[in-house]
N, CA, C and O atoms as CSV, one atom per row, in Angstrom:
chain,resi,resn,atom,element,x,y,z
A,1,GLY,N,N,0.777,-1.195,0.000
A,1,GLY,CA,C,0.000,0.000,0.000
A,1,GLY,C,C,0.827,1.271,0.000
A,1,GLY,O,O,0.268,2.367,-0.046
A,2,GLU,N,N,2.170,1.147,0.051
A,2,GLU,CA,C,2.992,2.367,0.057
A,2,GLU,C,C,2.921,3.051,-1.304
A,2,GLU,O,O,2.768,2.405,-2.340
A,3,ARG,N,N,3.035,4.367,-1.271
A,3,ARG,CA,C,3.020,5.166,-2.495
A,3,ARG,C,C,4.138,6.188,-2.441
A,3,ARG,O,O,4.620,6.566,-1.374
A,4,ILE,N,N,4.530,6.619,-3.625
A,4,ILE,CA,C,5.531,7.675,-3.757
A,4,ILE,C,C,5.254,8.389,-5.079
A,4,ILE,O,O,4.716,7.788,-6.009
A,5,ALA,N,N,5.610,9.634,-5.163
A,5,ALA,CA,C,5.471,10.368,-6.424
A,5,ALA,C,C,6.544,9.876,-7.399
A,5,ALA,O,O,7.711,9.742,-7.030
A,6,ILE,N,N,6.148,9.614,-8.621
A,6,ILE,CA,C,7.104,9.219,-9.652
A,6,ILE,C,C,7.773,10.482,-10.188
A,6,ILE,O,O,7.105,11.470,-10.495
A,7,ASP,N,N,9.082,10.437,-10.295
A,7,ASP,CA,C,9.869,11.577,-10.749
A,7,ASP,C,C,9.472,11.990,-12.167
A,7,ASP,O,O,9.450,11.159,-13.075
A,8,VAL,N,N,9.164,13.246,-12.353
A,8,VAL,CA,C,8.773,13.743,-13.664
A,8,VAL,C,C,9.918,13.579,-14.675
A,8,VAL,O,O,9.667,13.438,-15.872
A,9,GLY,N,N,11.152,13.596,-14.210
A,9,GLY,CA,C,12.303,13.442,-15.106
A,9,GLY,C,C,12.311,12.104,-15.825
A,9,GLY,O,O,12.638,12.039,-17.010
A,10,VAL,N,N,11.954,11.036,-15.122
A,10,VAL,CA,C,11.932,9.719,-15.772
A,10,VAL,C,C,10.756,9.621,-16.734
A,10,VAL,O,O,10.844,8.944,-17.759
A,11,MET,N,N,9.651,10.296,-16.408
A,11,MET,CA,C,8.511,10.310,-17.328
A,11,MET,C,C,8.855,11.096,-18.602
A,11,MET,O,O,8.479,10.695,-19.704
A,12,ASP,N,N,9.573,12.216,-18.443
A,12,ASP,CA,C,10.024,12.983,-19.603
A,12,ASP,C,C,11.001,12.169,-20.459
A,12,ASP,O,O,10.954,12.218,-21.688
A,13,PHE,N,N,11.884,11.423,-19.792
A,13,PHE,CA,C,12.847,10.567,-20.486
A,13,PHE,C,C,12.082,9.541,-21.327
A,13,PHE,O,O,12.387,9.352,-22.505
A,14,LEU,N,N,11.099,8.885,-20.730
A,14,LEU,CA,C,10.288,7.908,-21.451
A,14,LEU,C,C,9.595,8.556,-22.643
A,14,LEU,O,O,9.600,7.993,-23.737
A,15,ALA,N,N,9.003,9.721,-22.450
A,15,ALA,CA,C,8.308,10.411,-23.551
A,15,ALA,C,C,9.273,10.732,-24.685
A,15,ALA,O,O,8.919,10.604,-25.857
A,16,ALA,N,N,10.488,11.149,-24.346
A,16,ALA,CA,C,11.489,11.466,-25.369
A,16,ALA,C,C,11.894,10.217,-26.152
A,16,ALA,O,O,12.059,10.275,-27.370
A,17,VAL,N,N,12.053,9.101,-25.464
A,17,VAL,CA,C,12.396,7.845,-26.137
A,17,VAL,C,C,11.252,7.416,-27.056
A,17,VAL,O,O,11.483,7.010,-28.195
A,18,MET,N,N,10.033,7.506,-26.559
A,18,MET,CA,C,8.881,7.143,-27.385
A,18,MET,C,C,8.798,8.009,-28.634
A,18,MET,O,O,8.537,7.504,-29.726
A,19,ASP,N,N,9.018,9.312,-28.477
A,19,ASP,CA,C,9.014,10.218,-29.632
A,19,ASP,C,C,10.116,9.849,-30.622
A,19,ASP,O,O,9.904,9.875,-31.834
A,20,ALA,N,N,11.291,9.505,-30.101
A,20,ALA,CA,C,12.442,9.202,-30.960
A,20,ALA,C,C,12.198,7.993,-31.855
A,20,ALA,O,O,12.726,7.927,-32.965
A,21,VAL,N,N,11.405,7.039,-31.382
A,21,VAL,CA,C,11.186,5.810,-32.158
A,21,VAL,C,C,9.756,5.685,-32.685
A,21,VAL,O,O,9.396,4.668,-33.277
A,22,GLY,N,N,8.949,6.713,-32.472
A,22,GLY,CA,C,7.587,6.694,-32.971
A,22,GLY,C,C,6.669,5.715,-32.260
A,22,GLY,O,O,5.719,5.205,-32.854
A,23,ALA,N,N,6.949,5.453,-30.991
A,23,ALA,CA,C,6.108,4.534,-30.214
A,23,ALA,C,C,4.872,5.270,-29.712
A,23,ALA,O,O,4.973,6.379,-29.186
A,24,GLY,N,N,3.720,4.657,-29.873
A,24,GLY,CA,C,2.485,5.261,-29.411
A,24,GLY,C,C,2.000,4.696,-28.093
A,24,GLY,O,O,1.027,5.188,-27.522
A,25,HIS,N,N,2.674,3.660,-27.606
A,25,HIS,CA,C,2.199,2.981,-26.400
A,25,HIS,C,C,3.403,2.414,-25.644
A,25,HIS,O,O,4.332,1.882,-26.252
A,26,ALA,N,N,3.379,2.531,-24.345
A,26,ALA,CA,C,4.398,1.928,-23.480
A,26,ALA,C,C,3.695,1.144,-22.391
A,26,ALA,O,O,2.681,1.586,-21.852
A,27,THR,N,N,4.237,-0.020,-22.071
A,27,THR,CA,C,3.743,-0.809,-20.949
A,27,THR,C,C,4.773,-0.730,-19.836
A,27,THR,O,O,5.918,-1.146,-20.013
A,28,VAL,N,N,4.370,-0.195,-18.688
A,28,VAL,CA,C,5.261,-0.094,-17.541
A,28,VAL,C,C,5.155,-1.391,-16.745
A,28,VAL,O,O,4.091,-1.727,-16.226
A,29,LEU,N,N,6.263,-2.110,-16.655
A,29,LEU,CA,C,6.309,-3.377,-15.929
A,29,LEU,C,C,6.646,-3.173,-14.463
A,29,LEU,O,O,6.196,-3.932,-13.604
A,30,SER,N,N,7.440,-2.148,-14.179
A,30,SER,CA,C,7.841,-1.857,-12.805
A,30,SER,C,C,8.164,-0.381,-12.698
A,30,SER,O,O,8.802,0.188,-13.583
A,31,ALA,N,N,7.724,0.237,-11.616
A,31,ALA,CA,C,8.036,1.641,-11.353
A,31,ALA,C,C,8.538,1.724,-9.914
A,31,ALA,O,O,9.651,1.282,-9.629
A,32,TYR,N,N,7.746,2.276,-9.010
A,32,TYR,CA,C,8.157,2.362,-7.606
A,32,TYR,C,C,8.190,0.980,-6.971
A,32,TYR,O,O,7.307,0.153,-7.202
A,33,ARG,N,N,9.225,0.742,-6.165
A,33,ARG,CA,C,9.321,-0.462,-5.349
A,33,ARG,C,C,9.607,-0.045,-3.921
A,33,ARG,O,O,10.395,0.868,-3.677
A,34,THR,N,N,8.969,-0.712,-2.986
A,34,THR,CA,C,9.320,-0.479,-1.583
A,34,THR,C,C,10.722,-1.030,-1.345
A,34,THR,O,O,11.216,-1.841,-2.128
A,35,ARG,N,N,11.352,-0.593,-0.278
A,35,ARG,CA,C,12.672,-1.137,0.063
A,35,ARG,C,C,12.593,-2.645,0.290
A,35,ARG,O,O,13.498,-3.380,-0.108
A,36,ALA,N,N,11.517,-3.110,0.926
A,36,ALA,CA,C,11.360,-4.542,1.192
A,36,ALA,C,C,11.246,-5.337,-0.111
A,36,ALA,O,O,11.885,-6.377,-0.268
A,37,THR,N,N,10.439,-4.847,-1.030
A,37,THR,CA,C,10.296,-5.525,-2.320
A,37,THR,C,C,11.611,-5.524,-3.070
A,37,THR,O,O,12.005,-6.546,-3.632
A,38,ASN,N,N,12.291,-4.396,-3.087
A,38,ASN,CA,C,13.559,-4.313,-3.789
A,38,ASN,C,C,14.588,-5.253,-3.166
A,38,ASN,O,O,15.342,-5.900,-3.893
A,39,ALA,N,N,14.636,-5.342,-1.833
A,39,ALA,CA,C,15.579,-6.234,-1.157
A,39,ALA,C,C,15.296,-7.686,-1.523
A,39,ALA,O,O,16.230,-8.453,-1.757
A,40,MET,N,N,14.023,-8.077,-1.576
A,40,MET,CA,C,13.658,-9.431,-1.967
A,40,MET,C,C,14.098,-9.715,-3.401
A,40,MET,O,O,14.641,-10.782,-3.685
A,41,LEU,N,N,13.866,-8.767,-4.298
A,41,LEU,CA,C,14.279,-8.946,-5.687
A,41,LEU,C,C,15.798,-9.000,-5.814
A,41,LEU,O,O,16.321,-9.782,-6.608
A,42,ALA,N,N,16.506,-8.186,-5.049
A,42,ALA,CA,C,17.972,-8.190,-5.092
A,42,ALA,C,C,18.536,-9.528,-4.626
A,42,ALA,O,O,19.580,-9.965,-5.112
A,43,ARG,N,N,17.849,-10.182,-3.684
A,43,ARG,CA,C,18.296,-11.499,-3.210
A,43,ARG,C,C,18.047,-12.597,-4.226
A,43,ARG,O,O,18.781,-13.585,-4.257
A,44,THR,N,N,17.032,-12.447,-5.053
A,44,THR,CA,C,16.603,-13.540,-5.922
A,44,THR,C,C,16.826,-13.312,-7.414
A,44,THR,O,O,16.711,-14.253,-8.201
A,45,THR,N,N,17.137,-12.101,-7.813
A,45,THR,CA,C,17.261,-11.788,-9.234
A,45,THR,C,C,18.562,-11.047,-9.491
A,45,THR,O,O,18.794,-9.981,-8.923
A,46,PHE,N,N,19.407,-11.603,-10.339
A,46,PHE,CA,C,20.665,-10.951,-10.677
A,46,PHE,C,C,20.381,-9.653,-11.422
A,46,PHE,O,O,19.520,-9.606,-12.300
A,47,GLY,N,N,21.100,-8.620,-11.070
A,47,GLY,CA,C,20.973,-7.345,-11.758
A,47,GLY,C,C,20.104,-6.335,-11.039
A,47,GLY,O,O,20.000,-5.193,-11.485
A,48,VAL,N,N,19.474,-6.723,-9.937
A,48,VAL,CA,C,18.679,-5.772,-9.159
A,48,VAL,C,C,19.603,-5.084,-8.164
A,48,VAL,O,O,20.182,-5.737,-7.295
A,49,ALA,N,N,19.738,-3.791,-8.287
A,49,ALA,CA,C,20.640,-3.032,-7.422
A,49,ALA,C,C,20.063,-2.904,-6.014
A,49,ALA,O,O,18.860,-2.706,-5.845
A,50,ASP,N,N,20.918,-3.018,-5.020
A,50,ASP,CA,C,20.479,-2.854,-3.629
A,50,ASP,C,C,19.871,-1.476,-3.387
A,50,ASP,O,O,18.911,-1.338,-2.629
A,51,ASN,N,N,20.431,-0.466,-4.031
A,51,ASN,CA,C,19.956,0.907,-3.860
A,51,ASN,C,C,19.340,1.404,-5.178
A,51,ASN,O,O,19.700,2.465,-5.688
A,52,SER,N,N,18.424,0.625,-5.701
A,52,SER,CA,C,17.811,0.876,-7.002
A,52,SER,C,C,17.111,2.231,-7.073
A,52,SER,O,O,16.559,2.719,-6.087
A,53,GLN,N,N,17.147,2.816,-8.251
A,53,GLN,CA,C,16.410,4.059,-8.491
A,53,GLN,C,C,14.896,3.834,-8.365
A,53,GLN,O,O,14.146,4.789,-8.168
A,54,HIS,N,N,14.449,2.587,-8.478
A,54,HIS,CA,C,13.023,2.271,-8.296
A,54,HIS,C,C,12.553,2.662,-6.887
A,54,HIS,O,O,11.405,3.072,-6.711
A,55,ILE,N,N,13.416,2.540,-5.907
A,55,ILE,CA,C,13.068,2.868,-4.515
A,55,ILE,C,C,12.659,4.341,-4.380
A,55,ILE,O,O,11.848,4.690,-3.522
A,56,TYR,N,N,13.215,5.178,-5.215
A,56,TYR,CA,C,12.998,6.620,-5.130
A,56,TYR,C,C,11.974,7.143,-6.147
A,56,TYR,O,O,11.758,8.350,-6.255
A,57,GLY,N,N,11.351,6.229,-6.883
A,57,GLY,CA,C,10.379,6.649,-7.892
A,57,GLY,C,C,11.021,7.275,-9.109
A,57,GLY,O,O,10.392,8.061,-9.817
A,58,ARG,N,N,12.297,6.921,-9.360
A,58,ARG,CA,C,13.027,7.504,-10.484
A,58,ARG,C,C,13.331,6.494,-11.584
A,58,ARG,O,O,14.193,6.752,-12.423
A,59,ALA,N,N,12.639,5.338,-11.603
A,59,ALA,CA,C,12.951,4.306,-12.586
A,59,ALA,C,C,11.696,3.640,-13.111
A,59,ALA,O,O,10.684,3.529,-12.418
A,60,LEU,N,N,11.793,3.196,-14.370
A,60,LEU,CA,C,10.725,2.458,-15.033
A,60,LEU,C,C,11.328,1.291,-15.800
A,60,LEU,O,O,12.345,1.452,-16.474
A,61,ASP,N,N,10.719,0.132,-15.704
A,61,ASP,CA,C,11.030,-0.983,-16.586
A,61,ASP,C,C,9.882,-1.031,-17.577
A,61,ASP,O,O,8.721,-1.120,-17.177
A,62,ILE,N,N,10.196,-0.973,-18.878
A,62,ILE,CA,C,9.142,-0.783,-19.872
A,62,ILE,C,C,9.286,-1.690,-21.085
A,62,ILE,O,O,10.367,-2.176,-21.416
A,63,ARG,N,N,8.148,-1.891,-21.729
A,63,ARG,CA,C,8.062,-2.477,-23.065
A,63,ARG,C,C,7.395,-1.431,-23.942
A,63,ARG,O,O,6.515,-0.697,-23.491
A,64,LEU,N,N,7.819,-1.369,-25.199
A,64,LEU,CA,C,7.229,-0.428,-26.148
A,64,LEU,C,C,6.638,-1.167,-27.332
A,64,LEU,O,O,6.990,-2.315,-27.603
A,65,ASP,N,N,5.730,-0.494,-28.039
A,65,ASP,CA,C,5.165,-1.070,-29.256
A,65,ASP,C,C,6.020,-0.736,-30.479
A,65,ASP,O,O,5.530,-0.753,-31.609
A,66,ALA,N,N,7.290,-0.434,-30.251
A,66,ALA,CA,C,8.250,-0.150,-31.320
A,66,ALA,C,C,9.421,-1.117,-31.151
A,66,ALA,O,O,9.478,-1.866,-30.176
A,67,ARG,N,N,10.337,-1.098,-32.087
A,67,ARG,CA,C,11.516,-1.968,-31.960
A,67,ARG,C,C,12.282,-1.584,-30.698
A,67,ARG,O,O,12.818,-0.482,-30.589
A,68,ILE,N,N,12.320,-2.502,-29.766
A,68,ILE,CA,C,12.912,-2.216,-28.466
A,68,ILE,C,C,14.407,-1.930,-28.572
A,68,ILE,O,O,14.940,-1.132,-27.801
A,69,GLU,N,N,15.092,-2.578,-29.526
A,69,GLU,CA,C,16.520,-2.325,-29.702
A,69,GLU,C,C,16.771,-0.874,-30.100
A,69,GLU,O,O,17.708,-0.240,-29.615
A,70,ASP,N,N,15.923,-0.356,-30.985
A,70,ASP,CA,C,16.050,1.037,-31.415
A,70,ASP,C,C,15.759,1.994,-30.258
A,70,ASP,O,O,16.433,3.012,-30.096
A,71,ALA,N,N,14.748,1.654,-29.458
A,71,ALA,CA,C,14.389,2.501,-28.316
A,71,ALA,C,C,15.515,2.536,-27.297
A,71,ALA,O,O,15.851,3.600,-26.776
A,72,MET,N,N,16.103,1.377,-27.009
A,72,MET,CA,C,17.202,1.323,-26.053
A,72,MET,C,C,18.398,2.143,-26.561
A,72,MET,O,O,19.013,2.890,-25.799
A,73,ALA,N,N,18.718,1.997,-27.843
A,73,ALA,CA,C,19.837,2.750,-28.421
A,73,ALA,C,C,19.561,4.258,-28.370
A,73,ALA,O,O,20.458,5.044,-28.063
A,74,ALA,N,N,18.336,4.654,-28.668
A,74,ALA,CA,C,17.975,6.080,-28.605
A,74,ALA,C,C,18.099,6.595,-27.181
A,74,ALA,O,O,18.596,7.699,-26.962
A,75,ALA,N,N,17.650,5.804,-26.208
A,75,ALA,CA,C,17.733,6.215,-24.802
A,75,ALA,C,C,19.187,6.401,-24.378
A,75,ALA,O,O,19.522,7.386,-23.720
A,76,ARG,N,N,20.045,5.462,-24.751
A,76,ARG,CA,C,21.468,5.593,-24.393
A,76,ARG,C,C,22.092,6.821,-25.031
A,76,ARG,O,O,22.902,7.502,-24.403
A,77,ALA,N,N,21.724,7.110,-26.267
A,77,ALA,CA,C,22.288,8.266,-26.967
A,77,ALA,C,C,21.862,9.579,-26.315
A,77,ALA,O,O,22.580,10.574,-26.409
A,78,MET,N,N,20.708,9.594,-25.660
A,78,MET,CA,C,20.218,10.813,-25.003
A,78,MET,C,C,21.018,11.173,-23.753
A,78,MET,O,O,21.060,12.340,-23.363
A,79,ARG,N,N,21.642,10.198,-23.131
A,79,ARG,CA,C,22.468,10.419,-21.933
A,79,ARG,C,C,21.723,11.214,-20.856
A,79,ARG,O,O,22.252,12.183,-20.310
A,80,ARG,N,N,20.491,10.793,-20.559
A,80,ARG,CA,C,19.651,11.477,-19.577
A,80,ARG,C,C,19.557,10.745,-18.254
A,80,ARG,O,O,18.954,11.256,-17.310
A,81,GLY,N,N,20.136,9.566,-18.166
A,81,GLY,CA,C,20.055,8.764,-16.946
A,81,GLY,C,C,20.510,7.354,-17.220
A,81,GLY,O,O,21.270,7.108,-18.157
A,82,GLY,N,N,20.044,6.421,-16.401
A,82,GLY,CA,C,20.426,5.026,-16.562
A,82,GLY,C,C,19.559,4.311,-17.579
A,82,GLY,O,O,18.351,4.534,-17.666
A,83,VAL,N,N,20.214,3.438,-18.355
A,83,VAL,CA,C,19.507,2.623,-19.345
A,83,VAL,C,C,20.018,1.190,-19.235
A,83,VAL,O,O,21.180,0.910,-19.527
A,84,GLY,N,N,19.150,0.302,-18.818
A,84,GLY,CA,C,19.497,-1.115,-18.733
A,84,GLY,C,C,18.786,-1.888,-19.819
A,84,GLY,O,O,17.614,-1.637,-20.100
A,85,TRP,N,N,19.485,-2.829,-20.434
A,85,TRP,CA,C,18.957,-3.584,-21.571
A,85,TRP,C,C,18.886,-5.052,-21.192
A,85,TRP,O,O,19.890,-5.643,-20.795
A,86,TYR,N,N,17.721,-5.636,-21.311
A,86,TYR,CA,C,17.461,-7.039,-20.983
A,86,TYR,C,C,16.913,-7.723,-22.230
A,86,TYR,O,O,15.713,-7.983,-22.308
A,87,PRO,N,N,17.771,-8.020,-23.210
A,87,PRO,CA,C,17.300,-8.471,-24.526
A,87,PRO,C,C,16.463,-9.741,-24.493
A,87,PRO,O,O,15.543,-9.876,-25.300
A,88,ARG,N,N,16.739,-10.653,-23.614
A,88,ARG,CA,C,15.969,-11.902,-23.573
A,88,ARG,C,C,14.651,-11.748,-22.828
A,88,ARG,O,O,13.800,-12.634,-22.903
A,89,SER,N,N,14.467,-10.660,-22.122
A,89,SER,CA,C,13.235,-10.443,-21.371
A,89,SER,C,C,12.262,-9.511,-22.086
A,89,SER,O,O,11.113,-9.374,-21.668
A,90,GLY,N,N,12.710,-8.876,-23.148
A,90,GLY,CA,C,11.821,-8.025,-23.922
A,90,GLY,C,C,11.478,-6.693,-23.287
A,90,GLY,O,O,10.450,-6.098,-23.608
A,91,PHE,N,N,12.336,-6.214,-22.380
A,91,PHE,CA,C,12.096,-4.899,-21.790
A,91,PHE,C,C,13.415,-4.197,-21.565
A,91,PHE,O,O,14.486,-4.797,-21.651
A,92,PHE,N,N,13.314,-2.915,-21.274
A,92,PHE,CA,C,14.500,-2.171,-20.851
A,92,PHE,C,C,14.134,-1.246,-19.712
A,92,PHE,O,O,12.962,-0.972,-19.454
A,93,HIS,N,N,15.161,-0.776,-19.040
A,93,HIS,CA,C,15.047,0.043,-17.829
A,93,HIS,C,C,15.471,1.462,-18.175
A,93,HIS,O,O,16.470,1.670,-18.863
A,94,LEU,N,N,14.713,2.428,-17.698
A,94,LEU,CA,C,15.082,3.840,-17.782
A,94,LEU,C,C,15.055,4.416,-16.382
A,94,LEU,O,O,14.181,4.069,-15.587
A,95,ASP,N,N,15.998,5.288,-16.068
A,95,ASP,CA,C,15.896,6.026,-14.814
A,95,ASP,C,C,16.497,7.406,-14.972
A,95,ASP,O,O,17.266,7.672,-15.896
A,96,SER,N,N,16.131,8.272,-14.054
A,96,SER,CA,C,16.602,9.657,-14.096
A,96,SER,C,C,17.771,9.881,-13.147
A,96,SER,O,O,18.043,11.011,-12.741
A,97,GLY,N,N,18.458,8.801,-12.797
A,97,GLY,CA,C,19.653,8.888,-11.964
A,97,GLY,C,C,20.867,9.241,-12.812
A,97,GLY,O,O,20.727,9.791,-13.904
A,98,PRO,N,N,22.062,8.924,-12.308
A,98,PRO,CA,C,23.295,9.206,-13.056
A,98,PRO,C,C,23.317,8.500,-14.414
A,98,PRO,O,O,22.726,7.431,-14.571
A,99,VAL,N,N,23.992,9.094,-15.381
A,99,VAL,CA,C,24.108,8.494,-16.704
A,99,VAL,C,C,25.005,7.257,-16.616
A,99,VAL,O,O,26.158,7.338,-16.193
A,100,ARG,N,N,24.450,6.110,-17.024
A,100,ARG,CA,C,25.181,4.850,-17.062
A,100,ARG,C,C,24.334,3.882,-17.865
A,100,ARG,O,O,23.156,4.143,-18.109
A,101,ASN,N,N,24.920,2.763,-18.281
A,101,ASN,CA,C,24.132,1.745,-18.972
A,101,ASN,C,C,24.724,0.375,-18.723
A,101,ASN,O,O,25.897,0.236,-18.375
A,102,TRP,N,N,23.882,-0.642,-18.910
A,102,TRP,CA,C,24.291,-2.017,-18.700
A,102,TRP,C,C,23.424,-2.919,-19.555
A,102,TRP,O,O,22.344,-2.536,-20.003
A,103,THR,N,N,23.927,-4.133,-19.770
A,103,THR,CA,C,23.194,-5.151,-20.511
A,103,THR,C,C,23.288,-6.458,-19.748
A,103,THR,O,O,24.376,-6.880,-19.355
A,104,LEU,N,N,22.150,-7.099,-19.538
A,104,LEU,CA,C,22.097,-8.447,-18.980
A,104,LEU,C,C,21.462,-9.324,-20.038
A,104,LEU,O,O,20.289,-9.164,-20.376
A,105,ASP,N,N,22.263,-10.270,-20.565
A,105,ASP,CA,C,21.758,-11.039,-21.696
A,105,ASP,C,C,21.112,-12.362,-21.323
A,105,ASP,O,O,20.561,-13.043,-22.189
A,106,GLY,N,N,21.168,-12.739,-20.048
A,106,GLY,CA,C,20.470,-13.935,-19.602
A,106,GLY,C,C,20.992,-15.235,-20.177
A,106,GLY,O,O,20.232,-16.198,-20.276
A,107,GLN,N,N,22.243,-15.304,-20.556
A,107,GLN,CA,C,22.792,-16.517,-21.158
A,107,GLN,C,C,23.376,-17.466,-20.120
A,107,GLN,O,O,24.327,-18.187,-20.422
A,108,GLY,N,N,22.840,-17.486,-18.918
A,108,GLY,CA,C,23.272,-18.426,-17.904
A,108,GLY,C,C,24.174,-17.823,-16.849
A,108,GLY,O,O,24.205,-18.304,-15.716
A,109,LEU,N,N,24.903,-16.789,-17.193
A,109,LEU,CA,C,25.795,-16.153,-16.231
A,109,LEU,C,C,25.003,-15.578,-15.071
A,109,LEU,O,O,25.463,-15.613,-13.930
A,110,ASP,N,N,23.826,-15.052,-15.347
A,110,ASP,CA,C,22.990,-14.464,-14.303
A,110,ASP,C,C,22.736,-15.470,-13.178
A,110,ASP,O,O,22.936,-15.154,-12.006
A,111,GLN,N,N,22.296,-16.681,-13.534
A,111,GLN,CA,C,21.986,-17.700,-12.526
A,111,GLN,C,C,23.230,-18.171,-11.800
A,111,GLN,O,O,23.186,-18.416,-10.594
A,112,LEU,N,N,24.342,-18.302,-12.516
A,112,LEU,CA,C,25.599,-18.701,-11.884
A,112,LEU,C,C,26.009,-17.683,-10.825
A,112,LEU,O,O,26.405,-18.063,-9.723
A,113,LEU,N,N,25.919,-16.409,-11.145
A,113,LEU,CA,C,26.294,-15.377,-10.190
A,113,LEU,C,C,25.341,-15.328,-9.001
A,113,LEU,O,O,25.768,-15.066,-7.876
A,114,LEU,N,N,24.067,-15.575,-9.235
A,114,LEU,CA,C,23.106,-15.642,-8.124
A,114,LEU,C,C,23.460,-16.780,-7.170
A,114,LEU,O,O,23.440,-16.604,-5.952
A,115,ARG,N,N,23.782,-17.944,-7.726
A,115,ARG,CA,C,24.146,-19.087,-6.877
A,115,ARG,C,C,25.421,-18.780,-6.088
A,115,ARG,O,O,25.511,-19.110,-4.906
A,116,LEU,N,N,26.393,-18.158,-6.727
A,116,LEU,CA,C,27.639,-17.795,-6.045
A,116,LEU,C,C,27.365,-16.803,-4.934
A,116,LEU,O,O,27.917,-16.939,-3.842
A,117,ARG,N,N,26.527,-15.808,-5.184
A,117,ARG,CA,C,26.189,-14.820,-4.152
A,117,ARG,C,C,25.505,-15.495,-2.968
A,117,ARG,O,O,25.792,-15.175,-1.814
A,118,ALA,N,N,24.590,-16.439,-3.258
A,118,ALA,CA,C,23.898,-17.161,-2.172
A,118,ALA,C,C,24.890,-18.004,-1.372
A,118,ALA,O,O,24.818,-18.051,-0.144
A,119,LEU,N,N,25.804,-18.662,-2.056
A,119,LEU,CA,C,26.811,-19.482,-1.385
A,119,LEU,C,C,27.693,-18.619,-0.496
A,119,LEU,O,O,27.938,-18.969,0.658
A,120,LEU,N,N,28.162,-17.519,-1.007
A,120,LEU,CA,C,29.015,-16.627,-0.215
A,120,LEU,C,C,28.267,-16.050,0.981
A,120,LEU,O,O,28.857,-15.816,2.036
A,121,GLY,N,N,26.970,-15.823,0.815
A,121,GLY,CA,C,26.155,-15.299,1.905
A,121,GLY,C,C,26.014,-16.286,3.055
A,121,GLY,O,O,25.761,-15.883,4.190
A,122,ARG,N,N,26.178,-17.581,2.769
A,122,ARG,CA,C,26.063,-18.612,3.819
A,122,ARG,C,C,27.355,-18.834,4.576
A,122,ARG,O,O,27.359,-19.464,5.634
A,123,LEU,N,N,28.454,-18.319,4.043
A,123,LEU,CA,C,29.766,-18.538,4.693
A,123,LEU,C,C,29.977,-17.630,5.882
A,123,LEU,O,O,31.022,-17.693,6.529
């Protein structure tokens, strides 16, 4: 039931990306996350930052009705915040935090690193 205002900067970033690729529709998969939800995801999903911009209402995980590769490339070229690319999941991440980018391709390394993190956590 927790709520937070979504940062207008990330909404503007999304609108600019949509304009750049001619997308008329975006599906938001994730926006604000509570600290508890984010901590649970960080424990179970590789690539979830402990101090995610989602906690502050400054991030969106989205799908577009346009070529997602083109949208991700346009977002990175804008240098307006963080852009994460998840090619096997069909979505990308935008945030209004510091300019940076990353790619998680899901080719098995993700699960290996999760298992290693869990093992190290038990030591």
